[in-house]
Tab-separated table of C-alpha atoms in Angstrom:
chain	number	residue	atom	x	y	z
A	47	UNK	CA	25.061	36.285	17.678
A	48	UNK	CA	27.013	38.500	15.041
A	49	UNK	CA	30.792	38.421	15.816
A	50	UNK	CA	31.980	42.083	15.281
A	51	UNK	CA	35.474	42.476	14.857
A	52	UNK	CA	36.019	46.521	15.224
A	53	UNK	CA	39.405	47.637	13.616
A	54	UNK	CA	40.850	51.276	13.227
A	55	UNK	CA	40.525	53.070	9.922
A	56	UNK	CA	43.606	52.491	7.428
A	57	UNK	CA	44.484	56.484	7.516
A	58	UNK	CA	44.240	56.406	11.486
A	59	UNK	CA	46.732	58.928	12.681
A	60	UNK	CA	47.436	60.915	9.242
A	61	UNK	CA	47.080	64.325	8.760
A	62	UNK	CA	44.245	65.648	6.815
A	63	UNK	CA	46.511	67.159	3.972
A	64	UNK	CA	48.495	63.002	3.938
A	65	UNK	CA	45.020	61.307	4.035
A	66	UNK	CA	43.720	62.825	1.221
A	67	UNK	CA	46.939	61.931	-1.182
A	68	UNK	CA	47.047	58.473	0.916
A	69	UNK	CA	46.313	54.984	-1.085
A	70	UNK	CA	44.787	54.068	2.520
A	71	UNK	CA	42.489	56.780	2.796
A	72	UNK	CA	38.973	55.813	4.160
A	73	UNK	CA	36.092	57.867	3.212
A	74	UNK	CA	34.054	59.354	6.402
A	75	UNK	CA	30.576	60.001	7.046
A	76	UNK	CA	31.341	63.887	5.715
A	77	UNK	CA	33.073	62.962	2.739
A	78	UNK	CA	30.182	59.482	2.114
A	79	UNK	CA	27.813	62.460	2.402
A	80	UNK	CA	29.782	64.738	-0.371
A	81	UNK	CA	30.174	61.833	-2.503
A	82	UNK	CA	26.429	60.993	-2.983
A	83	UNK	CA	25.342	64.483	-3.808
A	84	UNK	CA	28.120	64.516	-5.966
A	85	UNK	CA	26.874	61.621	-7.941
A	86	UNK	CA	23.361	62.444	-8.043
A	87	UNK	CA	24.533	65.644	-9.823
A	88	UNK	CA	26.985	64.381	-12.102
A	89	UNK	CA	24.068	61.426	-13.460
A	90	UNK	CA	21.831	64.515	-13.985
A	91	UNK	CA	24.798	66.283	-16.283
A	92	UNK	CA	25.481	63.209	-17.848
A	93	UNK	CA	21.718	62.664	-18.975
A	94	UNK	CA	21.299	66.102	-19.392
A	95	UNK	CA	24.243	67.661	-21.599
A	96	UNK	CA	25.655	63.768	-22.830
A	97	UNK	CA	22.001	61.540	-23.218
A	98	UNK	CA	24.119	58.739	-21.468
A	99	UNK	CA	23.115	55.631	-22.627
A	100	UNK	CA	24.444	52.297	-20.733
A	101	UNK	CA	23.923	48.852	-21.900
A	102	UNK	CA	25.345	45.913	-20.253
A	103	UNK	CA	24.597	46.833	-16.255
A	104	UNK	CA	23.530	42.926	-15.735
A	105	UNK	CA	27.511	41.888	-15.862
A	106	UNK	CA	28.386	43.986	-12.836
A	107	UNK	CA	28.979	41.593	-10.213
A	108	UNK	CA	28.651	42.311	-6.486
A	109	UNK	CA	32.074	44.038	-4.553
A	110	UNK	CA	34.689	43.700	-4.941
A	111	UNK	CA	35.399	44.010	-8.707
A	112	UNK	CA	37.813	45.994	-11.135
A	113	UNK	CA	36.185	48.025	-14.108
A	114	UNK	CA	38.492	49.296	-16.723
A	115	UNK	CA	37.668	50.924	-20.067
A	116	UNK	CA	39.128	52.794	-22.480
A	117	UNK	CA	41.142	56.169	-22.329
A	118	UNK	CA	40.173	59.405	-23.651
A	119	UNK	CA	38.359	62.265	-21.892
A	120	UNK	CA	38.486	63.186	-17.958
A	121	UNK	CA	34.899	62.275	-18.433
A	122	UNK	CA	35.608	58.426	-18.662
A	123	UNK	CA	36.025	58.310	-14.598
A	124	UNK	CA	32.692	60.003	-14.436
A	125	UNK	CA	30.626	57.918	-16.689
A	126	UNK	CA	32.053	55.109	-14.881
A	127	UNK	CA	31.444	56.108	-11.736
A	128	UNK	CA	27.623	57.798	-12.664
A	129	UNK	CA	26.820	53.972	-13.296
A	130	UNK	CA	27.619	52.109	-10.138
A	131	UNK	CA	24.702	51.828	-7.883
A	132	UNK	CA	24.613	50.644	-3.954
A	133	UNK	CA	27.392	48.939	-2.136
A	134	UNK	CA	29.173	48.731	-5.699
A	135	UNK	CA	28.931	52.823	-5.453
A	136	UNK	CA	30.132	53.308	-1.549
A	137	UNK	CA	32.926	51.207	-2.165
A	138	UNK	CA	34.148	52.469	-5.257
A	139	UNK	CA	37.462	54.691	-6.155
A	140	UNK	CA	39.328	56.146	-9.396
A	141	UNK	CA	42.363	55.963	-9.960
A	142	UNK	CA	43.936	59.024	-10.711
A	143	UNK	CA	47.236	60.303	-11.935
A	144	UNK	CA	48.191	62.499	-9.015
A	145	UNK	CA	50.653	64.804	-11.340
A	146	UNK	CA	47.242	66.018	-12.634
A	147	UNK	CA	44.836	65.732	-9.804
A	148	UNK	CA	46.601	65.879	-6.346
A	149	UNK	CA	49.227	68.791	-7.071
A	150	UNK	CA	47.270	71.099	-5.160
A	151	UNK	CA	45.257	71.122	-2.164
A	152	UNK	CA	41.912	72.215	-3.514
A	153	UNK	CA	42.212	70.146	-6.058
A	154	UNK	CA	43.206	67.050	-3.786
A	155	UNK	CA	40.067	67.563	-2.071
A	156	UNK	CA	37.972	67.793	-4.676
A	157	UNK	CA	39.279	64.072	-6.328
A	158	UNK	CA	39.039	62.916	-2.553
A	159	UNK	CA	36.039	63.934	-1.705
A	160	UNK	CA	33.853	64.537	-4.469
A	161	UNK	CA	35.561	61.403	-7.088
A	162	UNK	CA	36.620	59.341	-4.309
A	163	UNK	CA	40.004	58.967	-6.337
A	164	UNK	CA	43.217	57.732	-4.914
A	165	UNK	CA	46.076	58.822	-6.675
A	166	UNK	CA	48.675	57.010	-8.620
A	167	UNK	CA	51.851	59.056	-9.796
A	168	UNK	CA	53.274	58.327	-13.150
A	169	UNK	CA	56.872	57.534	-13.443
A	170	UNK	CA	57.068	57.132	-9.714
A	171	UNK	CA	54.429	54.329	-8.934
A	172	UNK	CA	56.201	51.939	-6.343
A	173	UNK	CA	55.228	47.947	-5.973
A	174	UNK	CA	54.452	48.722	-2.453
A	175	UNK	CA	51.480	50.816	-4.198
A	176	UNK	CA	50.298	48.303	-6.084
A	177	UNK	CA	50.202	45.988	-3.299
A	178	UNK	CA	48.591	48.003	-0.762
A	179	UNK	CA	45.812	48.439	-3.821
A	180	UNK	CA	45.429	44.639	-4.210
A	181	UNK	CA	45.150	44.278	-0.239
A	182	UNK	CA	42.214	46.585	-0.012
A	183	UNK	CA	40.668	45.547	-2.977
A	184	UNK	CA	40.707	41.897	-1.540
A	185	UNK	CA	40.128	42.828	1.837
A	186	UNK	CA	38.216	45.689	1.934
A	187	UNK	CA	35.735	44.343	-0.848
A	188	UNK	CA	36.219	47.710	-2.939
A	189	UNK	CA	35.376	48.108	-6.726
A	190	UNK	CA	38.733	50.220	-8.359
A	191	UNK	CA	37.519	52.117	-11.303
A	192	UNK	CA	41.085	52.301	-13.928
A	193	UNK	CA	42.242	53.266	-17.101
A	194	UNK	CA	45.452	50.380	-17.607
A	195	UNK	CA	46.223	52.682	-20.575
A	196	UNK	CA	47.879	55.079	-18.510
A	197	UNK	CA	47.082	58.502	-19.722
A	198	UNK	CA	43.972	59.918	-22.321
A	199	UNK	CA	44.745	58.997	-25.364
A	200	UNK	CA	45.722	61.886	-27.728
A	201	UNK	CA	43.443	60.613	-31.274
A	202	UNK	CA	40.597	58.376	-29.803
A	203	UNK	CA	42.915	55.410	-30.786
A	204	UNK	CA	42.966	52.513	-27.545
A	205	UNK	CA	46.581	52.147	-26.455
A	206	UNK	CA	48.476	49.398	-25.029
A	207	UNK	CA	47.407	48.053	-21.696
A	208	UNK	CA	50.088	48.683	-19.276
A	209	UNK	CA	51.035	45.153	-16.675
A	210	UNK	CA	49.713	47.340	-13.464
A	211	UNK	CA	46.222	45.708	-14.046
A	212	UNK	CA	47.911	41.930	-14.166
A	213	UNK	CA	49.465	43.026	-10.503
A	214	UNK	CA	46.239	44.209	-9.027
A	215	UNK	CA	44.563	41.026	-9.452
A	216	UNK	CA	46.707	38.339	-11.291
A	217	UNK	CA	46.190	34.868	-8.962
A	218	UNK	CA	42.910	36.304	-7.436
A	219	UNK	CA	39.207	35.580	-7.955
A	220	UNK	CA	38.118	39.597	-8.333
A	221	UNK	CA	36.469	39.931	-11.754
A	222	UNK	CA	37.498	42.707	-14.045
A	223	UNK	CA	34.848	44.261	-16.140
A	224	UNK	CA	35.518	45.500	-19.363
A	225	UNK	CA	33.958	48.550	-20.676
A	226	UNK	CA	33.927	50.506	-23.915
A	227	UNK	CA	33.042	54.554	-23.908
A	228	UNK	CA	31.593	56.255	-26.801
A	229	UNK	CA	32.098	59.902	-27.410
A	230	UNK	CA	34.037	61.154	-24.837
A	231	UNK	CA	36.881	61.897	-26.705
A	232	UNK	CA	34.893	63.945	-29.076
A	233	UNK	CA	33.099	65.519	-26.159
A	234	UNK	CA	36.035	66.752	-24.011
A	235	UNK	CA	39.182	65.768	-26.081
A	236	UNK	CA	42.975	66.116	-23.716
A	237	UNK	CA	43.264	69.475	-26.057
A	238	UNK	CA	40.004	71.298	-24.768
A	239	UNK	CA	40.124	72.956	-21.374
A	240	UNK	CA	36.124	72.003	-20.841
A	241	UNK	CA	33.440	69.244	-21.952
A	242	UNK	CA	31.015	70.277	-24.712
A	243	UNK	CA	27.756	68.787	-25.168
A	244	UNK	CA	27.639	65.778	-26.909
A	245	UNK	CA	26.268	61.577	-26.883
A	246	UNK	CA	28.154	59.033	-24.934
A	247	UNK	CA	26.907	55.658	-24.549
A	248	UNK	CA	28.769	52.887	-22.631
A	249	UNK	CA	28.665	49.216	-23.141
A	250	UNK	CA	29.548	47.086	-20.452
A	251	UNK	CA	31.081	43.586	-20.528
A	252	UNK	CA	31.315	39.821	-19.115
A	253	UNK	CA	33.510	39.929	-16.320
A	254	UNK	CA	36.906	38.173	-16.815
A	255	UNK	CA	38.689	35.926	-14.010
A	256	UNK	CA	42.351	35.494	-14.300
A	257	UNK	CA	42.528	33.330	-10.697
A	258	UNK	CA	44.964	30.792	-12.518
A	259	UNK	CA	47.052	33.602	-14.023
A	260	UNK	CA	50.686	33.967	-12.535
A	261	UNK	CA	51.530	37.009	-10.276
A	262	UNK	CA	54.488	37.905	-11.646
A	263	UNK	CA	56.018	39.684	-14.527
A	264	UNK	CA	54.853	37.118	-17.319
A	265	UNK	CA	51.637	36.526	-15.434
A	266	UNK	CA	50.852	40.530	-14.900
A	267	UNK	CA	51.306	40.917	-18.963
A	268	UNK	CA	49.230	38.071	-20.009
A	269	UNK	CA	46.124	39.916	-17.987
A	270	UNK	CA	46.808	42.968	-19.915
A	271	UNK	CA	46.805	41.403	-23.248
A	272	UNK	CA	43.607	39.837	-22.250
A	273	UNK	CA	41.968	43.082	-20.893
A	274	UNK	CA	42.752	44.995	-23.789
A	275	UNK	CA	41.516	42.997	-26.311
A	276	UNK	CA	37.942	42.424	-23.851
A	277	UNK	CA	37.975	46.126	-24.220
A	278	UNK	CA	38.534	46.777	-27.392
A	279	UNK	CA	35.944	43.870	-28.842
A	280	UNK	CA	33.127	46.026	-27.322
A	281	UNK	CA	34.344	48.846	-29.755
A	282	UNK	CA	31.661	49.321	-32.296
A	283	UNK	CA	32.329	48.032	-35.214
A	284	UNK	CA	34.372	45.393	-33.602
């Protein structure tokens, strides 16, 4: 006999304009719904205006997982999120900066909704954050989808990896998977107000374990280091 254990949703009790801009938020049967239309659309743009071409979809492992990439278009998230398939797909959220995405109600909903993004503020970011993150990425079996650069880069150049990555998953067995995008920055640069058309590909990684790494300071910048050079060896060229 299958032992269910029922518990109540994370955002139980919140109000609908708090869940959305909540690091607990839960995604309902509505907003599941919204999300998978969503996708199906934005893997037709992505073919359509962009050619997408992915190599490397073996190395995704099963939930829960991390994938980071480089940083320099809004349309990293979405390439990243056009790719995941199945349970990897229905568990999956971006992280977003909320200065840029969660400043106003319709566009809260939209990242909620639509992205499935939780939002991260920049120069405010608490530990408690990053360890409600770690919780429900270990306990809720979710894939995070994250940019430990930050922000977009400005000239296509990869920045430094910032230590938030080490304290998501420093100590634990989740695999990170490194990724490397193409073209984005040529196809929707920080500077333009929309996307033009243009080729991305996206090469996908070996996952990377850090279960033996410390979680603390030293420990949380020793994953970084690592990440960002897995990244940046997928460069081409590299």
């Amino acid at each position: 006999m299958m032992d269910w254990q029922l518990k109540p949703a994370r955002d139980l009790g919140l109000s609908g304009r708090d869940r959305l801009r909540s690091l607990s938020r839960e995604p309902g049967l509505p907003a599941a719904a919204i999300a998978f239309l969503w996708r199906r659309l934005l893997r037709g743009y992505l073919a359509l205006f962009h050619g997408l071409r992915v190599s490397g979809v073996e190395h995704l492992p099963p939930p829960p997982f991390v994938l980071i990439a480089n940083h320099a278009s809004h349309l990293d998230a979405l390439t990243l999120s056009a790719v995941l398939r199945g349970a990897a797909a229905r568990r999956a959220f971006v992280l977003a900066a909320g200065d840029t995405f969660f400043t106003s109600l319709p566009m809260a909903a939209f990242a909620a909704h639509a992205i499935n993004a939780l939002p991260i503020w920049r120069r405010r970011t608490r530990s408690s954050d990053l360890t409600t993150l770690r919780m429900r990425l270990l306990e809720d079996r979710l894939v995070l989808v994250l940019f430990p650069e930050g922000t977009r880069s400005r000239d296509g150049a990869i920045a430094r990896f910032q230590p938030g990555i080490g304290a998501l998953i420093a100590g634990t067995a989740v695999p990170v998977v490194p990724c490397w995008i193409e073209g984005a920055f040529a196809a929707w640069p920080a500077q333009r107000r929309l996307p033009r058309p243009g080729p991305l590909s996206l090469r996908i990684g070996a996952p990377l374990r850090f279960e033996t790494a410390e979680n603390g300071r030293a420990g949380w910048e020793t994953v970084a280091t690592a990440c960002e050079a897995a990244v940046g060896d997928l460069a081409p060229g590299a």
